[in-house]
Amino acid sequence: MEAIKKQEKMTVDDDLAGPQDYLSGLLCLQGFLRHVRKTTKPYRVLQAWLDYEIQRIGEGHDRTAYDAENLRACLDEISDKSASGWLAPTWKVLQDFDEIHGDGLRGWAIQHSDSGFCLPAKQVSQGGSGNTSKYFFQYIAVTQRQTASNQPAKPTMDTSVQYIVDTQIQPAWWVGWLLKSGFKLYGWRKWLFLAYCLITFITVGCYLFLSFLSLVYDQHGFSDFIKLVGSSIGVGIMGFLCLDPYVQLVNWRITMAPLLFTAFNEIDHAQLELVTLSDDPSGAKREIRLVRYSAQCPICSARVLLRRGGRQYPNRLVGRCEESPAEHVFSFDRVSMVGRGLIEK
């Protein structure tokens, strides 16, 4: 950690937050990261850097800026690459932290009555020998306007939960170009969506109809009969799996996203949500988004994630606590972002 100690006198005057507000913002970010539980290298670097900064501020040191070598020292990782080369792919992810997690982080700060939160930021070097880019935590105050527009007030009931969109989901590569920034359900994209549903329905329907005619009018041996029936059942199941998420999405505005839609490193389930765009007065323009809603369990403080309601709660998504999914169950209202306990004690 010697490389970090040399930076302790280099303070950052990027905002007017006092030491207590700054520390509160760091702790808010730390709590949010522990809730989201991302384990890829950029998040491990961020967590190690954050933990070290919290320790320094807690000991009474001033705010500081770090260079690439300092951040590598925080993680105690040995690499043959130069510090800047080691940090480059990591910072490529962290520079979009606000875009990926901003809504969820603001909701987390509001729920926990924090005055603000911190984000990783970069002060670009002007170039020249000895001049390197500096990295620091920027404090962002949570205003009343953000509270009113993004999230309702924290519920007062002990058995209620407040949901947040905790992260922007990384879609699988084969649908990334469609879902990365939301699939606008108007214009040519709307017709693409309808064409997919219509073509799938017609293809499956025609296959099943022709199989039925073949069974009725043609002569088949037992083995051919089994193959034809088996293939018809398989095609029918595939057609159902391809169309059911979209039928549920149109009917209920939100459904669990197919696992094939999310990247391999997304270990938690995600949701497909149909949102009416606020900038369209007519309400005709909508967008399909790949999101993940989560909350903190008011009973055991574990993470609450959405799951299908099943036979117990048909046509609903419910929040289930990871530590007690059978007993700590909550409703989900995507408009108010509030859920109430469904299991009476």
PDB file of C-alpha atoms in Angstrom, residues 5-291:
ATOM      1  CA  LYS A   5       0.176   6.514   1.001  1.00  0.00           C
ATOM      2  CA  LYS A   6       2.075   8.886  -1.241  1.00  0.00           C
ATOM      3  CA  GLN A   7      -1.230  10.231  -2.516  1.00  0.00           C
ATOM      4  CA  GLU A   8      -2.832  11.097   0.815  1.00  0.00           C
ATOM      5  CA  LYS A   9      -2.228  14.868   0.624  1.00  0.00           C
ATOM      6  CA  MET A  10      -3.811  15.194  -2.816  1.00  0.00           C
ATOM      7  CA  THR A  11      -7.359  16.289  -2.077  1.00  0.00           C
ATOM      8  CA  VAL A  12     -10.157  16.614  -4.591  1.00  0.00           C
ATOM      9  CA  ASP A  13     -12.394  19.697  -4.557  1.00  0.00           C
ATOM     10  CA  ASP A  14     -15.041  18.457  -6.985  1.00  0.00           C
ATOM     11  CA  ASP A  15     -18.061  19.367  -4.829  1.00  0.00           C
ATOM     12  CA  LEU A  16     -19.005  21.089  -1.590  1.00  0.00           C
ATOM     13  CA  ALA A  17     -19.802  17.979   0.436  1.00  0.00           C
ATOM     14  CA  GLY A  18     -18.454  17.960   3.968  1.00  0.00           C
ATOM     15  CA  PRO A  19     -16.507  15.030   5.432  1.00  0.00           C
ATOM     16  CA  GLN A  20     -19.604  13.471   7.004  1.00  0.00           C
ATOM     17  CA  ASP A  21     -21.684  13.749   3.829  1.00  0.00           C
ATOM     18  CA  TYR A  22     -18.808  12.341   1.803  1.00  0.00           C
ATOM     19  CA  LEU A  23     -18.396   9.403   4.189  1.00  0.00           C
ATOM     20  CA  SER A  24     -22.157   8.818   4.116  1.00  0.00           C
ATOM     21  CA  GLY A  25     -22.027   8.768   0.315  1.00  0.00           C
ATOM     22  CA  LEU A  26     -19.200   6.232   0.367  1.00  0.00           C
ATOM     23  CA  LEU A  27     -21.097   4.008   2.794  1.00  0.00           C
ATOM     24  CA  CYS A  28     -24.217   4.295   0.618  1.00  0.00           C
ATOM     25  CA  LEU A  29     -22.262   3.061  -2.398  1.00  0.00           C
ATOM     26  CA  GLN A  30     -20.705   0.282  -0.323  1.00  0.00           C
ATOM     27  CA  GLY A  31     -24.116  -0.925   0.866  1.00  0.00           C
ATOM     28  CA  PHE A  32     -25.478  -0.845  -2.673  1.00  0.00           C
ATOM     29  CA  LEU A  33     -22.549  -2.885  -4.043  1.00  0.00           C
ATOM     30  CA  ARG A  34     -23.067  -5.498  -1.348  1.00  0.00           C
ATOM     31  CA  HIS A  35     -26.740  -5.643  -2.306  1.00  0.00           C
ATOM     32  CA  VAL A  36     -26.065  -6.032  -6.040  1.00  0.00           C
ATOM     33  CA  ARG A  37     -23.218  -8.529  -5.457  1.00  0.00           C
ATOM     34  CA  LYS A  38     -21.368  -8.214  -8.744  1.00  0.00           C
ATOM     35  CA  THR A  39     -18.165 -10.263  -8.670  1.00  0.00           C
ATOM     36  CA  THR A  40     -16.454  -9.392 -11.953  1.00  0.00           C
ATOM     37  CA  LYS A  41     -13.029  -7.716 -11.835  1.00  0.00           C
ATOM     38  CA  PRO A  42     -14.251  -4.092 -12.282  1.00  0.00           C
ATOM     39  CA  TYR A  43     -16.542  -4.458  -9.270  1.00  0.00           C
ATOM     40  CA  ARG A  44     -13.842  -6.119  -7.182  1.00  0.00           C
ATOM     41  CA  VAL A  45     -11.504  -3.237  -7.967  1.00  0.00           C
ATOM     42  CA  LEU A  46     -14.208  -0.729  -7.086  1.00  0.00           C
ATOM     43  CA  GLN A  47     -15.024  -2.527  -3.834  1.00  0.00           C
ATOM     44  CA  ALA A  48     -11.367  -2.693  -2.744  1.00  0.00           C
ATOM     45  CA  TRP A  49     -10.824   0.960  -3.654  1.00  0.00           C
ATOM     46  CA  LEU A  50     -14.010   1.964  -1.838  1.00  0.00           C
ATOM     47  CA  ASP A  51     -13.135   0.003   1.297  1.00  0.00           C
ATOM     48  CA  TYR A  52      -9.714   1.656   1.437  1.00  0.00           C
ATOM     49  CA  GLU A  53     -11.155   5.151   0.972  1.00  0.00           C
ATOM     50  CA  ILE A  54     -13.755   4.542   3.699  1.00  0.00           C
ATOM     51  CA  GLN A  55     -10.990   3.403   6.039  1.00  0.00           C
ATOM     52  CA  ARG A  56      -8.930   6.529   5.294  1.00  0.00           C
ATOM     53  CA  ILE A  57     -11.828   8.944   5.782  1.00  0.00           C
ATOM     54  CA  GLY A  58     -12.813   7.146   8.988  1.00  0.00           C
ATOM     55  CA  GLU A  59      -9.281   7.719  10.288  1.00  0.00           C
ATOM     56  CA  GLY A  60      -9.611  11.463   9.650  1.00  0.00           C
ATOM     57  CA  HIS A  61      -7.626  11.795   6.421  1.00  0.00           C
ATOM     58  CA  ASP A  62      -8.614  14.190   3.637  1.00  0.00           C
ATOM     59  CA  ARG A  63     -10.262  13.126   0.417  1.00  0.00           C
ATOM     60  CA  THR A  64      -7.754  12.013  -2.167  1.00  0.00           C
ATOM     61  CA  ALA A  65      -7.285  11.246  -5.835  1.00  0.00           C
ATOM     62  CA  TYR A  66      -5.684   8.000  -6.948  1.00  0.00           C
ATOM     63  CA  ASP A  67      -3.681   7.045  -9.996  1.00  0.00           C
ATOM     64  CA  ALA A  68      -3.774   3.675 -11.756  1.00  0.00           C
ATOM     65  CA  GLU A  69      -0.903   2.300  -9.663  1.00  0.00           C
ATOM     66  CA  ASN A  70      -2.749   3.209  -6.456  1.00  0.00           C
ATOM     67  CA  LEU A  71      -5.868   1.350  -7.574  1.00  0.00           C
ATOM     68  CA  ARG A  72      -3.875  -1.736  -8.451  1.00  0.00           C
ATOM     69  CA  ALA A  73      -2.318  -1.587  -4.997  1.00  0.00           C
ATOM     70  CA  CYS A  74      -5.792  -1.503  -3.439  1.00  0.00           C
ATOM     71  CA  LEU A  75      -6.547  -4.885  -4.994  1.00  0.00           C
ATOM     72  CA  ASP A  76      -3.063  -6.259  -4.253  1.00  0.00           C
ATOM     73  CA  GLU A  77      -2.968  -7.785  -7.729  1.00  0.00           C
ATOM     74  CA  ILE A  78       0.293  -8.574  -9.499  1.00  0.00           C
ATOM     75  CA  SER A  79       0.369  -8.029 -13.259  1.00  0.00           C
ATOM     76  CA  ASP A  80       3.011  -7.796 -15.971  1.00  0.00           C
ATOM     77  CA  LYS A  81       1.064  -4.994 -17.635  1.00  0.00           C
ATOM     78  CA  SER A  82       1.636  -1.331 -16.932  1.00  0.00           C
ATOM     79  CA  ALA A  83      -0.732   0.161 -14.350  1.00  0.00           C
ATOM     80  CA  SER A  84      -2.640   2.143 -16.978  1.00  0.00           C
ATOM     81  CA  GLY A  85      -2.935  -0.920 -19.238  1.00  0.00           C
ATOM     82  CA  TRP A  86      -4.152  -3.000 -16.292  1.00  0.00           C
ATOM     83  CA  LEU A  87      -6.785  -0.420 -15.358  1.00  0.00           C
ATOM     84  CA  ALA A  88      -8.053   0.404 -18.877  1.00  0.00           C
ATOM     85  CA  PRO A  89     -10.574  -2.472 -19.306  1.00  0.00           C
ATOM     86  CA  THR A  90     -11.725  -2.049 -15.708  1.00  0.00           C
ATOM     87  CA  TRP A  91     -12.352   1.673 -16.095  1.00  0.00           C
ATOM     88  CA  LYS A  92     -14.204   1.029 -19.358  1.00  0.00           C
ATOM     89  CA  VAL A  93     -16.878  -0.620 -17.203  1.00  0.00           C
ATOM     90  CA  LEU A  94     -16.714   1.710 -14.191  1.00  0.00           C
ATOM     91  CA  GLN A  95     -17.036   4.888 -16.266  1.00  0.00           C
ATOM     92  CA  ASP A  96     -20.595   3.802 -17.125  1.00  0.00           C
ATOM     93  CA  PHE A  97     -21.479   3.053 -13.490  1.00  0.00           C
ATOM     94  CA  ASP A  98     -24.065   5.841 -13.309  1.00  0.00           C
ATOM     95  CA  GLU A  99     -25.712   4.716 -16.537  1.00  0.00           C
ATOM     96  CA  ILE A 100     -25.851   1.083 -15.409  1.00  0.00           C
ATOM     97  CA  HIS A 101     -26.737   1.545 -11.732  1.00  0.00           C
ATOM     98  CA  GLY A 102     -27.800   5.181 -11.378  1.00  0.00           C
ATOM     99  CA  ASP A 103     -31.533   4.649 -10.854  1.00  0.00           C
ATOM    100  CA  GLY A 104     -31.001   1.833  -8.410  1.00  0.00           C
ATOM    101  CA  LEU A 105     -28.336   3.732  -6.475  1.00  0.00           C
ATOM    102  CA  ARG A 106     -30.579   6.783  -6.135  1.00  0.00           C
ATOM    103  CA  GLY A 107     -33.431   4.582  -4.951  1.00  0.00           C
ATOM    104  CA  TRP A 108     -31.114   2.872  -2.456  1.00  0.00           C
ATOM    105  CA  ALA A 109     -29.969   6.242  -1.062  1.00  0.00           C
ATOM    106  CA  ILE A 110     -33.561   7.418  -0.653  1.00  0.00           C
ATOM    107  CA  GLN A 111     -34.698   4.211   1.035  1.00  0.00           C
ATOM    108  CA  HIS A 112     -31.870   4.393   3.567  1.00  0.00           C
ATOM    109  CA  SER A 113     -32.305   8.139   4.200  1.00  0.00           C
ATOM    110  CA  ASP A 114     -28.840   9.000   2.907  1.00  0.00           C
ATOM    111  CA  SER A 115     -28.165  12.578   1.874  1.00  0.00           C
ATOM    112  CA  GLY A 116     -26.356  11.371  -1.231  1.00  0.00           C
ATOM    113  CA  PHE A 117     -24.069   8.789  -2.733  1.00  0.00           C
ATOM    114  CA  CYS A 118     -20.659   8.574  -4.391  1.00  0.00           C
ATOM    115  CA  LEU A 119     -19.728   7.581  -7.922  1.00  0.00           C
ATOM    116  CA  PRO A 120     -16.317   6.673  -9.355  1.00  0.00           C
ATOM    117  CA  ALA A 121     -15.010   9.543 -11.488  1.00  0.00           C
ATOM    118  CA  LYS A 122     -11.929  10.392 -13.506  1.00  0.00           C
ATOM    119  CA  GLN A 123      -9.904  13.558 -13.926  1.00  0.00           C
ATOM    120  CA  VAL A 124      -8.243  13.219 -17.312  1.00  0.00           C
ATOM    121  CA  SER A 125      -4.568  14.091 -17.508  1.00  0.00           C
ATOM    122  CA  GLN A 126      -3.463  17.009 -19.700  1.00  0.00           C
ATOM    123  CA  GLY A 127      -0.559  14.898 -20.888  1.00  0.00           C
ATOM    124  CA  GLY A 128       3.162  15.339 -20.507  1.00  0.00           C
ATOM    125  CA  SER A 129       5.799  13.638 -18.429  1.00  0.00           C
ATOM    126  CA  GLY A 130       4.700  12.844 -14.886  1.00  0.00           C
ATOM    127  CA  ASN A 131       1.078  13.788 -15.549  1.00  0.00           C
ATOM    128  CA  THR A 132      -1.301  10.870 -15.115  1.00  0.00           C
ATOM    129  CA  SER A 133      -5.076  10.630 -14.948  1.00  0.00           C
ATOM    130  CA  LYS A 134      -6.532  10.733 -11.450  1.00  0.00           C
ATOM    131  CA  TYR A 135      -9.483   8.751 -10.117  1.00  0.00           C
ATOM    132  CA  PHE A 136     -11.694   9.841  -7.259  1.00  0.00           C
ATOM    133  CA  PHE A 137     -15.157   9.437  -5.730  1.00  0.00           C
ATOM    134  CA  GLN A 138     -17.593  12.179  -6.656  1.00  0.00           C
ATOM    135  CA  TYR A 139     -20.344  12.944  -4.150  1.00  0.00           C
ATOM    136  CA  ILE A 140     -23.866  13.331  -5.593  1.00  0.00           C
ATOM    137  CA  ALA A 141     -26.549  14.823  -3.348  1.00  0.00           C
ATOM    138  CA  VAL A 142     -30.031  13.312  -3.494  1.00  0.00           C
ATOM    139  CA  THR A 143     -32.463  16.198  -3.913  1.00  0.00           C
ATOM    140  CA  GLN A 144     -36.169  16.373  -3.201  1.00  0.00           C
ATOM    141  CA  ARG A 145     -36.793  16.570  -6.925  1.00  0.00           C
ATOM    142  CA  GLN A 146     -35.053  13.226  -7.451  1.00  0.00           C
ATOM    143  CA  THR A 147     -37.017  11.757  -4.591  1.00  0.00           C
ATOM    144  CA  ALA A 148     -40.357  12.843  -6.048  1.00  0.00           C
ATOM    145  CA  SER A 149     -39.663  11.893  -9.643  1.00  0.00           C
ATOM    146  CA  ASN A 150     -37.774   8.624  -9.265  1.00  0.00           C
ATOM    147  CA  GLN A 151     -38.982   6.885  -6.141  1.00  0.00           C
ATOM    148  CA  PRO A 152     -41.849   7.230  -3.665  1.00  0.00           C
ATOM    149  CA  ALA A 153     -41.131   7.609   0.022  1.00  0.00           C
ATOM    150  CA  LYS A 154     -39.929   4.617   1.970  1.00  0.00           C
ATOM    151  CA  PRO A 155     -42.884   2.557   3.206  1.00  0.00           C
ATOM    152  CA  THR A 156     -43.570   2.655   6.914  1.00  0.00           C
ATOM    153  CA  MET A 157     -45.000  -0.860   7.287  1.00  0.00           C
ATOM    154  CA  ASP A 158     -42.521  -3.362   8.705  1.00  0.00           C
ATOM    155  CA  THR A 159     -43.669  -6.025   6.241  1.00  0.00           C
ATOM    156  CA  SER A 160     -43.346  -3.792   3.180  1.00  0.00           C
ATOM    157  CA  VAL A 161     -40.471  -3.569   0.751  1.00  0.00           C
ATOM    158  CA  GLN A 162     -39.330  -0.820  -1.593  1.00  0.00           C
ATOM    159  CA  TYR A 163     -38.085  -2.113  -4.947  1.00  0.00           C
ATOM    160  CA  ILE A 164     -35.339  -0.587  -7.031  1.00  0.00           C
ATOM    161  CA  VAL A 165     -34.026  -1.289 -10.520  1.00  0.00           C
ATOM    162  CA  ASP A 166     -30.677  -2.404  -9.160  1.00  0.00           C
ATOM    163  CA  THR A 167     -28.754  -2.672 -12.428  1.00  0.00           C
ATOM    164  CA  GLN A 168     -28.933  -2.465 -16.181  1.00  0.00           C
ATOM    165  CA  ILE A 169     -28.883  -6.053 -17.410  1.00  0.00           C
ATOM    166  CA  GLN A 170     -26.289  -7.130 -19.951  1.00  0.00           C
ATOM    167  CA  PRO A 171     -28.178  -8.961 -22.712  1.00  0.00           C
ATOM    168  CA  ALA A 172     -26.842 -11.983 -24.543  1.00  0.00           C
ATOM    169  CA  TRP A 173     -24.765 -11.154 -27.602  1.00  0.00           C
ATOM    170  CA  TRP A 174     -27.376 -12.353 -30.058  1.00  0.00           C
ATOM    171  CA  VAL A 175     -30.051  -9.926 -28.776  1.00  0.00           C
ATOM    172  CA  GLY A 176     -27.682  -7.225 -27.532  1.00  0.00           C
ATOM    173  CA  TRP A 177     -28.232  -4.971 -30.533  1.00  0.00           C
ATOM    174  CA  LEU A 178     -31.978  -5.034 -29.847  1.00  0.00           C
ATOM    175  CA  LEU A 179     -32.138  -4.807 -26.041  1.00  0.00           C
ATOM    176  CA  LYS A 180     -28.956  -2.960 -25.012  1.00  0.00           C
ATOM    177  CA  SER A 181     -30.699   0.420 -24.811  1.00  0.00           C
ATOM    178  CA  GLY A 182     -34.307  -0.786 -24.884  1.00  0.00           C
ATOM    179  CA  PHE A 183     -36.376  -2.098 -27.785  1.00  0.00           C
ATOM    180  CA  LYS A 184     -38.558   0.752 -29.055  1.00  0.00           C
ATOM    181  CA  LEU A 185     -41.947  -0.755 -29.846  1.00  0.00           C
ATOM    182  CA  TYR A 186     -42.885   1.656 -32.628  1.00  0.00           C
ATOM    183  CA  GLY A 187     -41.836   2.282 -36.207  1.00  0.00           C
ATOM    184  CA  TRP A 188     -40.032  -0.566 -37.966  1.00  0.00           C
ATOM    185  CA  ARG A 189     -39.202  -2.229 -34.657  1.00  0.00           C
ATOM    186  CA  LYS A 190     -42.881  -2.670 -33.875  1.00  0.00           C
ATOM    187  CA  TRP A 191     -43.392  -4.432 -37.192  1.00  0.00           C
ATOM    188  CA  LEU A 192     -40.327  -6.574 -36.523  1.00  0.00           C
ATOM    189  CA  PHE A 193     -41.817  -7.607 -33.184  1.00  0.00           C
ATOM    190  CA  LEU A 194     -45.198  -8.426 -34.748  1.00  0.00           C
ATOM    191  CA  ALA A 195     -43.534 -10.267 -37.647  1.00  0.00           C
ATOM    192  CA  TYR A 196     -41.578 -12.475 -35.234  1.00  0.00           C
ATOM    193  CA  CYS A 197     -44.726 -13.404 -33.287  1.00  0.00           C
ATOM    194  CA  LEU A 198     -46.795 -13.931 -36.442  1.00  0.00           C
ATOM    195  CA  ILE A 199     -44.151 -15.989 -38.278  1.00  0.00           C
ATOM    196  CA  THR A 200     -43.561 -18.181 -35.218  1.00  0.00           C
ATOM    197  CA  PHE A 201     -47.301 -18.746 -34.751  1.00  0.00           C
ATOM    198  CA  ILE A 202     -47.905 -19.552 -38.428  1.00  0.00           C
ATOM    199  CA  THR A 203     -44.857 -21.835 -38.685  1.00  0.00           C
ATOM    200  CA  VAL A 204     -45.772 -23.864 -35.609  1.00  0.00           C
ATOM    201  CA  GLY A 205     -49.455 -23.915 -36.544  1.00  0.00           C
ATOM    202  CA  CYS A 206     -48.765 -25.131 -40.068  1.00  0.00           C
ATOM    203  CA  TYR A 207     -46.424 -27.865 -38.864  1.00  0.00           C
ATOM    204  CA  LEU A 208     -48.952 -29.138 -36.327  1.00  0.00           C
ATOM    205  CA  PHE A 209     -51.775 -28.995 -38.880  1.00  0.00           C
ATOM    206  CA  LEU A 210     -49.784 -30.899 -41.520  1.00  0.00           C
ATOM    207  CA  SER A 211     -48.752 -33.466 -38.895  1.00  0.00           C
ATOM    208  CA  PHE A 212     -52.402 -33.945 -37.983  1.00  0.00           C
ATOM    209  CA  LEU A 213     -53.373 -34.481 -41.641  1.00  0.00           C
ATOM    210  CA  SER A 214     -50.541 -36.964 -42.042  1.00  0.00           C
ATOM    211  CA  LEU A 215     -51.696 -38.924 -39.020  1.00  0.00           C
ATOM    212  CA  VAL A 216     -55.292 -39.032 -40.251  1.00  0.00           C
ATOM    213  CA  TYR A 217     -54.854 -39.777 -43.936  1.00  0.00           C
ATOM    214  CA  ASP A 218     -51.473 -41.506 -44.320  1.00  0.00           C
ATOM    215  CA  GLN A 219     -50.452 -44.979 -43.328  1.00  0.00           C
ATOM    216  CA  HIS A 220     -47.638 -45.070 -40.749  1.00  0.00           C
ATOM    217  CA  GLY A 221     -45.759 -47.819 -39.015  1.00  0.00           C
ATOM    218  CA  PHE A 222     -45.531 -47.698 -35.237  1.00  0.00           C
ATOM    219  CA  SER A 223     -42.032 -46.195 -35.208  1.00  0.00           C
ATOM    220  CA  ASP A 224     -42.981 -43.519 -37.777  1.00  0.00           C
ATOM    221  CA  PHE A 225     -46.103 -42.740 -35.768  1.00  0.00           C
ATOM    222  CA  ILE A 226     -44.046 -42.230 -32.587  1.00  0.00           C
ATOM    223  CA  LYS A 227     -41.547 -40.024 -34.418  1.00  0.00           C
ATOM    224  CA  LEU A 228     -44.296 -37.860 -35.913  1.00  0.00           C
ATOM    225  CA  VAL A 229     -46.118 -37.447 -32.607  1.00  0.00           C
ATOM    226  CA  GLY A 230     -42.856 -36.762 -30.774  1.00  0.00           C
ATOM    227  CA  SER A 231     -41.736 -34.141 -33.271  1.00  0.00           C
ATOM    228  CA  SER A 232     -45.168 -32.462 -33.120  1.00  0.00           C
ATOM    229  CA  ILE A 233     -45.002 -32.276 -29.343  1.00  0.00           C
ATOM    230  CA  GLY A 234     -41.451 -30.894 -29.511  1.00  0.00           C
ATOM    231  CA  VAL A 235     -42.378 -28.224 -32.063  1.00  0.00           C
ATOM    232  CA  GLY A 236     -45.444 -27.288 -30.018  1.00  0.00           C
ATOM    233  CA  ILE A 237     -43.337 -26.875 -26.868  1.00  0.00           C
ATOM    234  CA  MET A 238     -40.729 -24.807 -28.703  1.00  0.00           C
ATOM    235  CA  GLY A 239     -43.463 -22.586 -30.145  1.00  0.00           C
ATOM    236  CA  PHE A 240     -44.925 -22.090 -26.672  1.00  0.00           C
ATOM    237  CA  LEU A 241     -41.519 -21.191 -25.210  1.00  0.00           C
ATOM    238  CA  CYS A 242     -40.887 -18.707 -28.030  1.00  0.00           C
ATOM    239  CA  LEU A 243     -44.270 -16.954 -27.793  1.00  0.00           C
ATOM    240  CA  ASP A 244     -45.267 -17.210 -24.126  1.00  0.00           C
ATOM    241  CA  PRO A 245     -42.932 -14.439 -22.808  1.00  0.00           C
ATOM    242  CA  TYR A 246     -44.352 -11.960 -25.335  1.00  0.00           C
ATOM    243  CA  VAL A 247     -47.955 -12.912 -24.632  1.00  0.00           C
ATOM    244  CA  GLN A 248     -47.297 -12.454 -20.907  1.00  0.00           C
ATOM    245  CA  LEU A 249     -45.500  -9.177 -21.579  1.00  0.00           C
ATOM    246  CA  VAL A 250     -48.376  -7.705 -23.596  1.00  0.00           C
ATOM    247  CA  ASN A 251     -51.000  -8.922 -21.107  1.00  0.00           C
ATOM    248  CA  TRP A 252     -49.289  -8.043 -17.825  1.00  0.00           C
ATOM    249  CA  ARG A 253     -46.629  -5.467 -18.867  1.00  0.00           C
ATOM    250  CA  ILE A 254     -43.859  -7.409 -17.117  1.00  0.00           C
ATOM    251  CA  THR A 255     -42.671 -11.020 -17.153  1.00  0.00           C
ATOM    252  CA  MET A 256     -39.572 -13.041 -16.366  1.00  0.00           C
ATOM    253  CA  ALA A 257     -37.025 -12.775 -19.166  1.00  0.00           C
ATOM    254  CA  PRO A 258     -35.976 -15.992 -20.908  1.00  0.00           C
ATOM    255  CA  LEU A 259     -32.563 -17.127 -19.661  1.00  0.00           C
ATOM    256  CA  LEU A 260     -31.248 -17.109 -23.234  1.00  0.00           C
ATOM    257  CA  PHE A 261     -31.777 -13.322 -23.317  1.00  0.00           C
ATOM    258  CA  THR A 262     -29.200 -12.556 -20.619  1.00  0.00           C
ATOM    259  CA  ALA A 263     -25.423 -12.789 -20.714  1.00  0.00           C
ATOM    260  CA  PHE A 264     -23.735 -15.782 -19.122  1.00  0.00           C
ATOM    261  CA  ASN A 265     -22.302 -13.701 -16.253  1.00  0.00           C
ATOM    262  CA  GLU A 266     -25.789 -12.519 -15.199  1.00  0.00           C
ATOM    263  CA  ILE A 267     -26.370 -15.096 -12.469  1.00  0.00           C
ATOM    264  CA  ASP A 268     -29.711 -13.689 -11.251  1.00  0.00           C
ATOM    265  CA  HIS A 269     -32.956 -13.775 -13.200  1.00  0.00           C
ATOM    266  CA  ALA A 270     -34.066 -10.654 -15.049  1.00  0.00           C
ATOM    267  CA  GLN A 271     -37.392  -9.299 -16.249  1.00  0.00           C
ATOM    268  CA  LEU A 272     -38.791  -8.050 -19.534  1.00  0.00           C
ATOM    269  CA  GLU A 273     -40.852  -4.905 -18.965  1.00  0.00           C
ATOM    270  CA  LEU A 274     -43.152  -3.057 -21.367  1.00  0.00           C
ATOM    271  CA  VAL A 275     -42.946   0.656 -20.549  1.00  0.00           C
ATOM    272  CA  THR A 276     -45.006   3.536 -21.929  1.00  0.00           C
ATOM    273  CA  LEU A 277     -42.580   6.328 -22.824  1.00  0.00           C
ATOM    274  CA  SER A 278     -43.151   9.506 -20.832  1.00  0.00           C
ATOM    275  CA  ASP A 279     -42.169  11.803 -23.713  1.00  0.00           C
ATOM    276  CA  ASP A 280     -45.145  10.633 -25.823  1.00  0.00           C
ATOM    277  CA  PRO A 281     -48.365  12.478 -24.840  1.00  0.00           C
ATOM    278  CA  SER A 282     -50.541   9.972 -26.707  1.00  0.00           C
ATOM    279  CA  GLY A 283     -49.137   7.013 -24.767  1.00  0.00           C
ATOM    280  CA  ALA A 284     -48.821   5.020 -27.984  1.00  0.00           C
ATOM    281  CA  LYS A 285     -45.033   4.665 -27.929  1.00  0.00           C
ATOM    282  CA  ARG A 286     -43.717   1.879 -25.755  1.00  0.00           C
ATOM    283  CA  GLU A 287     -40.412   0.255 -25.060  1.00  0.00           C
ATOM    284  CA  ILE A 288     -39.341  -3.250 -24.033  1.00  0.00           C
ATOM    285  CA  ARG A 289     -36.625  -3.145 -21.399  1.00  0.00           C
ATOM    286  CA  LEU A 290     -34.458  -5.837 -19.843  1.00  0.00           C
ATOM    287  CA  VAL A 291     -34.308  -5.001 -16.121  1.00  0.00           C
TER     288      VAL A 291
END
